[in-house]
Amino acid sequence: MTSLIEHNTFHVEATANDVLYYHDATDIAKLLTKYPDAKILPIGSGSNILFTGHYDGLIFKSANKDIVVTEQNADSVLIRCGAGVVWDDFVRYCVEHDYQGAENLSLIPGTCGASAVQNIGAYGVEAKDLIVSVEAVNRKTRETETIEQEHINYGYRTSNFKTLWADTYVISAVTYRLKVATHITKGLLNLTYRGLNEAYEKMSASMPHATPLAVLRHAVIAIREQKLPPVDTIGSAGSFFMNPAVSTEKARLLQEKYPDMPHYDNADGTVKIPAAWLIEQCGWKGYREGDAAVYERQPLVLVNYGKATGKQILNLSRKIQNSVREKFGIELRTEAIII
Ligand code: EPU
């Protein structure tokens, strides 16, 4: 039995039968041959998982941290990352090389492999906007497949890898496309998320010699550091819940009752209501039960201030879901995977 405390950013005590590392697709096929009947859970840095006890199976982890430019032309560059590349190392690499597209996703915890499962997103950009293809080993056939982006069915924090194919593949590498330009200007950046343009201008004044990509990276980092708990000192999995989408009719009825309710139109005609607002309205912001708590600055983040167990955090999350359901008739779905 192996402890998973170092393999999850909630820092909860949990165990699995073993943690096994692979570098490439050949290693994955070898491991699958060696353990043909084992239950397998591939993880990145465990930054989107809540372990609630013993996992009676094997944890697979990529140790591949290679970032390689595989193709480049005047407009764009293809970058292949091993599944184990730390996501923010990739973002930093892109910013330093003036490759544009990933900068809004600065400081998101996790790995490149997980980015392709989870479709991580922030400040108006999602991983799917950059992903070209994913290399993965089919667990049944042990063959390596290259799956093109259009077949992965990406949506808000979801993909076929998270749903339909949850037990089908182990990811070995991800290829992203970023823009190149001889001179990247502010006009190329995505500053549409509310408050981002102001944060960019403020950061720009304090780093006048930095490139636009570096300025935006630092602006995003500053916002995240202000709102989200630092993963190295406070246990968390980022947003524990997803922002719910409701029908326009439901949103209208809620607005009549709660005129100050923030709401944003989604592209598919539904309306996004921030989970943070719903949770705060139910009185949970900053609530603490032992070491399990609702982060005081961003209530859709649950935190472990020390020795909380996975079960305690799960209990707290269920209480929050129940009260949001009772007060607003809205079902909060978890973004974190519960094991
Ligand atoms: N809000 C409150 N109370 C609070 C905080 C926020 O009511 O204490 C409301 C405000 O109306 C605010 C709104 O919530 O305008 C949205 O807040 P914020 O901009 O912080 O974003 P979010 O919707 O809560 C999402 C992602 C984050 C991502 C940010 C920025 C989800 C589940 N979360 O949060 O992603 O960084 O947008 O794009 O979609 C993550 O997935 O782990 C994550 C951190």
Short mmCIF file of C-alpha atoms and ligand atoms in Angstrom, two decimals:
data_model
loop_
_atom_site.label_atom_id
_atom_site.label_comp_id
_atom_site.label_asym_id
_atom_site.label_seq_id
_atom_site.Cartn_x
_atom_site.Cartn_y
_atom_site.Cartn_z
CA MET A 1 0.00 0.00 0.00
CA THR A 2 1.27 3.47 -0.88
CA SER A 3 0.30 6.77 0.69
CA LEU A 4 -1.26 9.31 -1.67
CA ILE A 5 -0.75 12.32 0.59
CA GLU A 6 1.95 13.67 -1.74
CA HIS A 7 -0.17 12.86 -4.80
CA ASN A 8 -3.15 15.11 -4.10
CA THR A 9 -3.23 18.87 -3.63
CA PHE A 10 -5.96 18.58 -0.98
CA HIS A 11 -3.20 16.86 1.05
CA VAL A 12 -5.63 14.33 2.46
CA GLU A 13 -4.39 11.02 3.79
CA ALA A 14 -5.38 8.22 1.40
CA THR A 15 -3.82 5.07 -0.04
CA ALA A 16 -3.67 3.03 -3.24
CA ASN A 17 -2.18 -0.38 -3.98
CA ASP A 18 0.75 1.31 -5.73
CA VAL A 19 1.83 4.37 -7.71
CA LEU A 20 3.52 3.49 -11.02
CA TYR A 21 5.38 5.87 -13.31
CA TYR A 22 5.66 5.82 -17.10
CA HIS A 23 7.57 7.91 -19.59
CA ASP A 24 6.04 7.13 -22.94
CA ALA A 25 3.44 5.03 -24.73
CA THR A 26 5.71 1.95 -24.76
CA ASP A 27 6.01 2.08 -20.95
CA ILE A 28 2.23 2.35 -20.62
CA ALA A 29 1.72 -0.73 -22.82
CA LYS A 30 4.29 -2.64 -20.74
CA LEU A 31 2.54 -1.72 -17.47
CA LEU A 32 -0.84 -2.72 -18.90
CA THR A 33 0.63 -6.08 -19.93
CA LYS A 34 2.14 -6.58 -16.50
CA TYR A 35 -1.11 -5.80 -14.65
CA PRO A 36 -3.83 -6.97 -17.05
CA ASP A 37 -6.66 -7.11 -14.51
CA ALA A 38 -5.81 -4.20 -12.24
CA LYS A 39 -8.05 -1.21 -11.69
CA ILE A 40 -6.18 1.84 -12.95
CA LEU A 41 -6.45 5.51 -12.17
CA PRO A 42 -4.20 7.82 -14.22
CA ILE A 43 -3.57 11.11 -12.41
CA GLY A 44 -1.56 14.26 -13.06
CA SER A 45 -0.63 16.19 -9.92
CA GLY A 46 -3.85 15.22 -8.16
CA SER A 47 -5.05 18.82 -8.26
CA ASN A 48 -8.61 17.98 -9.27
CA ILE A 49 -9.23 14.90 -7.14
CA LEU A 50 -10.66 14.23 -3.72
CA PHE A 51 -9.55 10.87 -2.33
CA THR A 52 -11.96 9.60 0.33
CA GLY A 53 -10.19 6.42 1.45
CA HIS A 54 -8.28 3.50 -0.04
CA TYR A 55 -8.17 3.11 -3.82
CA ASP A 56 -8.05 -0.61 -4.51
CA GLY A 57 -6.06 -0.27 -7.69
CA LEU A 58 -2.97 1.27 -9.28
CA ILE A 59 -2.25 4.96 -9.77
CA PHE A 60 -0.54 5.66 -13.11
CA LYS A 61 1.55 8.83 -13.36
CA SER A 62 3.54 10.28 -16.24
CA ALA A 63 7.13 11.24 -15.49
CA ASN A 64 7.56 12.74 -18.95
CA LYS A 65 8.39 16.44 -18.68
CA ASP A 66 9.56 17.00 -22.27
CA ILE A 67 8.42 20.13 -24.08
CA VAL A 68 9.32 19.86 -27.79
CA VAL A 69 8.52 22.12 -30.74
CA THR A 70 7.59 19.71 -33.52
CA GLU A 71 6.63 22.14 -36.28
CA GLN A 72 6.81 25.86 -36.85
CA ASN A 73 5.74 28.24 -39.59
CA ALA A 74 5.31 32.01 -39.82
CA ASP A 75 1.98 32.00 -37.97
CA SER A 76 1.99 29.13 -35.54
CA VAL A 77 3.95 26.53 -33.70
CA LEU A 78 3.11 22.97 -32.66
CA ILE A 79 4.37 21.99 -29.22
CA ARG A 80 4.28 18.43 -27.95
CA CYS A 81 4.31 18.02 -24.18
CA GLY A 82 4.77 14.82 -22.21
CA ALA A 83 1.68 14.12 -20.09
CA GLY A 84 3.74 14.81 -16.94
CA VAL A 85 4.78 18.36 -17.91
CA VAL A 86 3.64 20.74 -15.20
CA TRP A 87 1.03 22.90 -16.91
CA ASP A 88 2.46 26.19 -15.68
CA ASP A 89 5.96 25.20 -16.86
CA PHE A 90 4.44 24.88 -20.33
CA VAL A 91 2.73 28.27 -20.03
CA ARG A 92 5.98 29.89 -18.84
CA TYR A 93 7.88 28.28 -21.74
CA CYS A 94 5.34 29.68 -24.23
CA VAL A 95 5.47 33.17 -22.75
CA GLU A 96 9.28 33.18 -22.71
CA HIS A 97 9.39 32.13 -26.37
CA ASP A 98 6.69 34.62 -27.39
CA TYR A 99 4.23 31.88 -28.35
CA GLN A 100 0.76 33.28 -27.78
CA GLY A 101 -2.39 31.51 -26.52
CA ALA A 102 -1.66 29.94 -23.13
CA GLU A 103 -0.92 33.07 -21.07
CA ASN A 104 -4.48 33.44 -19.67
CA LEU A 105 -4.06 29.95 -18.20
CA SER A 106 -1.06 30.92 -16.07
CA LEU A 107 -0.62 29.34 -12.64
CA ILE A 108 -3.36 26.71 -13.04
CA PRO A 109 -2.17 23.71 -11.02
CA GLY A 110 -1.87 20.34 -12.73
CA THR A 111 -0.20 18.68 -15.70
CA CYS A 112 -0.52 18.81 -19.47
CA GLY A 113 -2.01 15.30 -19.49
CA ALA A 114 -4.76 16.44 -17.13
CA SER A 115 -5.38 19.59 -19.19
CA ALA A 116 -6.59 17.36 -22.02
CA VAL A 117 -8.99 15.42 -19.77
CA GLN A 118 -10.34 18.32 -17.79
CA ASN A 119 -10.32 21.09 -20.39
CA ILE A 120 -8.92 23.49 -17.81
CA GLY A 121 -9.99 27.07 -18.30
CA ALA A 122 -9.64 30.57 -16.94
CA TYR A 123 -10.03 34.20 -17.98
CA GLY A 124 -11.78 33.48 -21.26
CA VAL A 125 -9.51 30.68 -22.54
CA GLU A 126 -9.77 26.89 -22.34
CA ALA A 127 -7.20 24.18 -23.02
CA LYS A 128 -9.31 22.99 -25.97
CA ASP A 129 -8.54 26.27 -27.75
CA LEU A 130 -4.90 25.14 -27.95
CA ILE A 131 -5.11 21.33 -28.12
CA VAL A 132 -4.52 19.83 -31.57
CA SER A 133 -4.32 16.14 -30.65
CA VAL A 134 -3.75 13.78 -27.75
CA GLU A 135 -1.56 10.69 -27.84
CA ALA A 136 -2.92 7.90 -25.64
CA VAL A 137 -2.65 4.17 -25.17
CA ASN A 138 -5.85 2.19 -25.46
CA ARG A 139 -6.10 0.08 -22.30
CA LYS A 140 -7.77 -2.85 -24.08
CA THR A 141 -5.67 -3.09 -27.25
CA ARG A 142 -2.51 -1.53 -25.76
CA GLU A 143 -2.13 0.29 -29.09
CA THR A 144 -1.02 3.91 -29.24
CA GLU A 145 -3.63 6.21 -30.76
CA THR A 146 -3.45 9.84 -31.80
CA ILE A 147 -6.84 11.39 -31.17
CA GLU A 148 -7.61 14.63 -32.98
CA GLN A 149 -9.20 17.46 -30.99
CA GLU A 150 -12.51 17.37 -32.88
CA HIS A 151 -13.18 13.80 -31.70
CA ILE A 152 -12.67 14.58 -28.00
CA ASN A 153 -15.97 16.44 -27.56
CA TYR A 154 -14.70 19.21 -25.33
CA GLY A 155 -17.11 21.18 -23.16
CA TYR A 156 -16.96 23.24 -19.99
CA ARG A 157 -14.47 21.31 -17.78
CA THR A 158 -15.29 18.08 -19.58
CA SER A 159 -14.31 15.82 -22.48
CA ASN A 160 -14.75 12.25 -23.68
CA PHE A 161 -11.65 11.43 -21.63
CA LYS A 162 -13.56 12.42 -18.49
CA THR A 163 -16.84 10.69 -19.42
CA LEU A 164 -17.23 8.17 -22.26
CA TRP A 165 -13.56 7.15 -22.29
CA ALA A 166 -12.94 7.35 -18.52
CA ASP A 167 -11.69 3.75 -18.54
CA THR A 168 -10.40 3.58 -22.10
CA TYR A 169 -7.10 5.44 -22.34
CA VAL A 170 -3.89 6.41 -20.57
CA ILE A 171 -2.56 9.68 -22.02
CA SER A 172 1.13 9.86 -22.96
CA ALA A 173 1.45 13.27 -24.66
CA VAL A 174 -0.53 16.31 -25.79
CA THR A 175 0.15 18.54 -28.81
CA TYR A 176 -0.85 22.20 -28.67
CA ARG A 177 -0.89 24.92 -31.33
CA LEU A 178 0.14 28.45 -30.34
CA LYS A 179 0.44 31.61 -32.39
CA VAL A 180 3.77 33.13 -33.31
CA ALA A 181 4.26 36.70 -34.40
CA THR A 182 7.40 38.68 -34.95
CA HIS A 183 5.93 41.35 -32.75
CA ILE A 184 3.12 40.41 -30.37
CA THR A 185 1.01 43.43 -29.49
CA LYS A 186 -1.73 43.95 -26.94
CA GLY A 187 -4.32 43.58 -29.74
CA LEU A 188 -3.55 39.86 -30.04
CA LEU A 189 -4.33 39.17 -26.40
CA ASN A 190 -7.62 37.91 -24.96
CA LEU A 191 -8.58 40.54 -22.38
CA THR A 192 -12.34 40.03 -22.52
CA TYR A 193 -12.82 38.53 -19.04
CA ARG A 194 -14.21 41.18 -16.71
CA GLY A 195 -11.45 43.06 -14.89
CA LEU A 196 -8.63 41.54 -16.95
CA ASN A 197 -7.97 44.58 -19.14
CA GLU A 198 -7.67 46.78 -16.03
CA ALA A 199 -5.38 44.24 -14.38
CA TYR A 200 -3.28 44.17 -17.57
CA GLU A 201 -2.94 47.96 -17.69
CA LYS A 202 -1.96 48.11 -14.03
CA MET A 203 0.65 45.37 -14.46
CA SER A 204 1.93 46.97 -17.66
CA ALA A 205 2.70 50.20 -15.79
CA SER A 206 4.75 48.27 -13.23
CA MET A 207 6.75 46.25 -15.80
CA PRO A 208 7.29 48.69 -18.71
CA HIS A 209 10.00 46.61 -20.43
CA ALA A 210 8.17 43.28 -20.36
CA THR A 211 6.52 41.73 -23.43
CA PRO A 212 2.70 41.84 -23.64
CA LEU A 213 2.58 38.09 -22.97
CA ALA A 214 4.70 38.45 -19.84
CA VAL A 215 2.55 41.35 -18.63
CA LEU A 216 -0.65 39.34 -19.08
CA ARG A 217 0.89 36.29 -17.42
CA HIS A 218 1.79 38.38 -14.38
CA ALA A 219 -1.62 40.07 -14.30
CA VAL A 220 -3.34 36.65 -14.28
CA ILE A 221 -0.96 35.38 -11.60
CA ALA A 222 -1.71 38.45 -9.47
CA ILE A 223 -5.49 37.90 -9.76
CA ARG A 224 -5.20 34.20 -8.96
CA GLU A 225 -2.93 34.82 -5.97
CA GLN A 226 -5.43 37.30 -4.61
CA LYS A 227 -8.47 35.02 -4.97
CA LEU A 228 -7.28 31.43 -4.73
CA PRO A 229 -5.46 29.60 -1.94
CA PRO A 230 -1.78 28.80 -2.63
CA VAL A 231 -1.71 25.05 -3.41
CA ASP A 232 1.69 24.54 -1.77
CA THR A 233 0.55 25.71 1.67
CA ILE A 234 -3.24 25.25 1.81
CA GLY A 235 -4.82 22.00 0.63
CA SER A 236 -7.40 22.50 -2.12
CA ALA A 237 -8.40 21.35 -5.59
CA GLY A 238 -9.14 24.79 -7.03
CA SER A 239 -12.84 25.20 -7.83
CA PHE A 240 -14.56 22.27 -6.14
CA PHE A 241 -17.85 23.01 -7.92
CA MET A 242 -18.64 24.01 -11.48
CA ASN A 243 -20.62 27.12 -12.32
CA PRO A 244 -24.18 25.94 -13.03
CA ALA A 245 -25.97 26.76 -16.27
CA VAL A 246 -29.74 27.34 -16.05
CA SER A 247 -32.45 28.08 -18.62
CA THR A 248 -33.27 31.72 -19.43
CA GLU A 249 -36.70 31.19 -17.82
CA LYS A 250 -35.19 29.90 -14.58
CA ALA A 251 -32.68 32.78 -14.59
CA ARG A 252 -35.51 35.30 -15.08
CA LEU A 253 -37.49 33.90 -12.15
CA LEU A 254 -34.41 33.98 -9.92
CA GLN A 255 -33.61 37.55 -10.98
CA GLU A 256 -37.08 38.67 -9.92
CA LYS A 257 -36.40 37.28 -6.47
CA TYR A 258 -32.71 38.24 -6.32
CA PRO A 259 -32.20 41.40 -8.42
CA ASP A 260 -28.48 41.55 -7.52
CA MET A 261 -27.78 38.02 -8.74
CA PRO A 262 -24.79 38.03 -11.13
CA HIS A 263 -25.48 36.15 -14.36
CA TYR A 264 -23.72 35.68 -17.69
CA ASP A 265 -25.09 34.44 -21.02
CA ASN A 266 -23.50 31.24 -22.30
CA ALA A 267 -23.00 30.70 -26.03
CA ASP A 268 -25.52 27.82 -26.01
CA GLY A 269 -28.42 29.99 -24.82
CA THR A 270 -28.23 28.96 -21.15
CA VAL A 271 -27.34 31.38 -18.35
CA LYS A 272 -24.35 30.95 -16.06
CA ILE A 273 -24.89 31.77 -12.38
CA PRO A 274 -21.63 31.90 -10.41
CA ALA A 275 -21.46 29.02 -7.94
CA ALA A 276 -19.44 31.34 -5.69
CA TRP A 277 -22.42 33.68 -5.39
CA LEU A 278 -24.92 30.88 -4.71
CA ILE A 279 -22.69 29.40 -1.99
CA GLU A 280 -22.07 32.81 -0.43
CA GLN A 281 -25.84 33.55 -0.37
CA CYS A 282 -26.36 30.32 1.57
CA GLY A 283 -23.97 31.63 4.22
CA TRP A 284 -21.07 29.25 3.64
CA LYS A 285 -18.30 31.70 2.76
CA GLY A 286 -15.45 31.22 5.24
CA TYR A 287 -17.34 28.42 7.06
CA ARG A 288 -15.07 25.94 8.83
CA GLU A 289 -15.79 22.50 10.24
CA GLY A 290 -12.62 21.18 11.86
CA ASP A 291 -9.96 21.55 9.16
CA ALA A 292 -12.41 21.32 6.25
CA ALA A 293 -13.50 24.78 5.15
CA VAL A 294 -14.99 27.00 2.48
CA TYR A 295 -12.29 29.43 1.34
CA GLU A 296 -13.07 32.92 2.61
CA ARG A 297 -12.06 34.73 -0.59
CA GLN A 298 -13.57 32.34 -3.16
CA PRO A 299 -16.33 30.11 -1.79
CA LEU A 300 -16.42 27.63 -4.67
CA VAL A 301 -13.04 26.47 -3.40
CA LEU A 302 -13.04 24.00 -0.50
CA VAL A 303 -9.86 23.85 1.56
CA ASN A 304 -8.08 21.57 3.99
CA TYR A 305 -6.39 23.67 6.67
CA GLY A 306 -4.49 20.71 8.08
CA LYS A 307 -5.76 17.27 8.90
CA ALA A 308 -9.19 17.15 7.28
CA THR A 309 -10.04 13.78 5.75
CA GLY A 310 -11.47 13.30 2.28
CA LYS A 311 -14.74 12.17 3.86
CA GLN A 312 -15.02 15.35 5.95
CA ILE A 313 -14.48 17.50 2.85
CA LEU A 314 -17.03 15.41 0.94
CA ASN A 315 -19.57 15.82 3.79
CA LEU A 316 -19.10 19.57 3.74
CA SER A 317 -19.56 19.64 -0.04
CA ARG A 318 -22.83 17.68 0.27
CA LYS A 319 -24.19 20.11 2.86
CA ILE A 320 -23.39 22.99 0.50
CA GLN A 321 -25.07 21.22 -2.42
CA ASN A 322 -28.16 20.55 -0.28
CA SER A 323 -28.55 24.14 0.84
CA VAL A 324 -28.06 25.55 -2.69
CA ARG A 325 -30.66 23.06 -3.96
CA GLU A 326 -33.13 24.06 -1.21
CA LYS A 327 -32.69 27.81 -1.57
CA PHE A 328 -32.31 28.16 -5.35
CA GLY A 329 -33.45 24.85 -6.85
CA ILE A 330 -30.06 24.53 -8.51
CA GLU A 331 -27.92 21.41 -8.55
CA LEU A 332 -24.24 22.19 -7.98
CA ARG A 333 -22.04 19.64 -9.73
CA THR A 334 -18.53 18.96 -8.54
CA GLU A 335 -15.61 19.82 -10.78
CA ALA A 336 -13.27 17.70 -8.66
CA ILE A 337 -13.35 13.95 -9.24
CA ILE A 338 -14.30 12.04 -6.10
CA ILE A 339 -12.57 8.70 -5.58
N1 EPU B 1 -18.42 35.76 -6.54
C1 EPU B 1 -19.17 35.92 -5.38
N2 EPU B 1 -18.51 35.81 -4.19
C2 EPU B 1 -17.19 35.59 -4.09
C3 EPU B 1 -16.42 35.42 -5.26
C4 EPU B 1 -17.06 35.50 -6.49
O1 EPU B 1 -20.36 36.15 -5.42
O2 EPU B 1 -16.69 35.51 -2.96
C5 EPU B 1 -19.11 35.88 -7.84
C6 EPU B 1 -18.93 37.26 -8.43
O3 EPU B 1 -20.15 37.65 -9.02
C7 EPU B 1 -17.90 37.05 -9.50
C8 EPU B 1 -18.25 35.66 -9.96
O4 EPU B 1 -18.59 34.96 -8.77
O5 EPU B 1 -18.01 37.97 -10.54
C9 EPU B 1 -17.16 34.96 -10.71
O6 EPU B 1 -15.98 34.89 -9.91
P1 EPU B 1 -14.55 34.62 -10.56
O7 EPU B 1 -14.26 35.61 -11.62
O8 EPU B 1 -13.55 34.49 -9.44
O9 EPU B 1 -14.70 33.23 -11.32
P2 EPU B 1 -15.49 31.90 -11.00
O10 EPU B 1 -16.60 31.79 -11.99
O11 EPU B 1 -15.83 31.79 -9.57
C10 EPU B 1 -14.17 30.48 -12.75
C11 EPU B 1 -13.42 29.18 -12.77
C12 EPU B 1 -12.01 29.36 -12.21
C13 EPU B 1 -11.30 30.42 -13.04
C14 EPU B 1 -12.11 31.72 -13.01
C15 EPU B 1 -11.55 32.75 -13.95
C16 EPU B 1 -15.08 27.44 -12.59
C17 EPU B 1 -15.66 26.37 -11.75
N3 EPU B 1 -14.12 28.17 -12.02
O12 EPU B 1 -14.36 30.82 -11.38
O13 EPU B 1 -11.34 28.13 -12.38
O14 EPU B 1 -9.99 30.65 -12.55
O15 EPU B 1 -13.46 31.47 -13.46
O16 EPU B 1 -11.79 32.37 -15.26
O17 EPU B 1 -15.47 27.59 -13.74
C18 EPU B 1 -10.82 26.05 -11.35
O18 EPU B 1 -11.49 25.52 -12.22
O19 EPU B 1 -10.22 25.37 -10.47
C19 EPU B 1 -10.72 27.51 -11.30
C20 EPU B 1 -10.12 28.16 -10.32
#
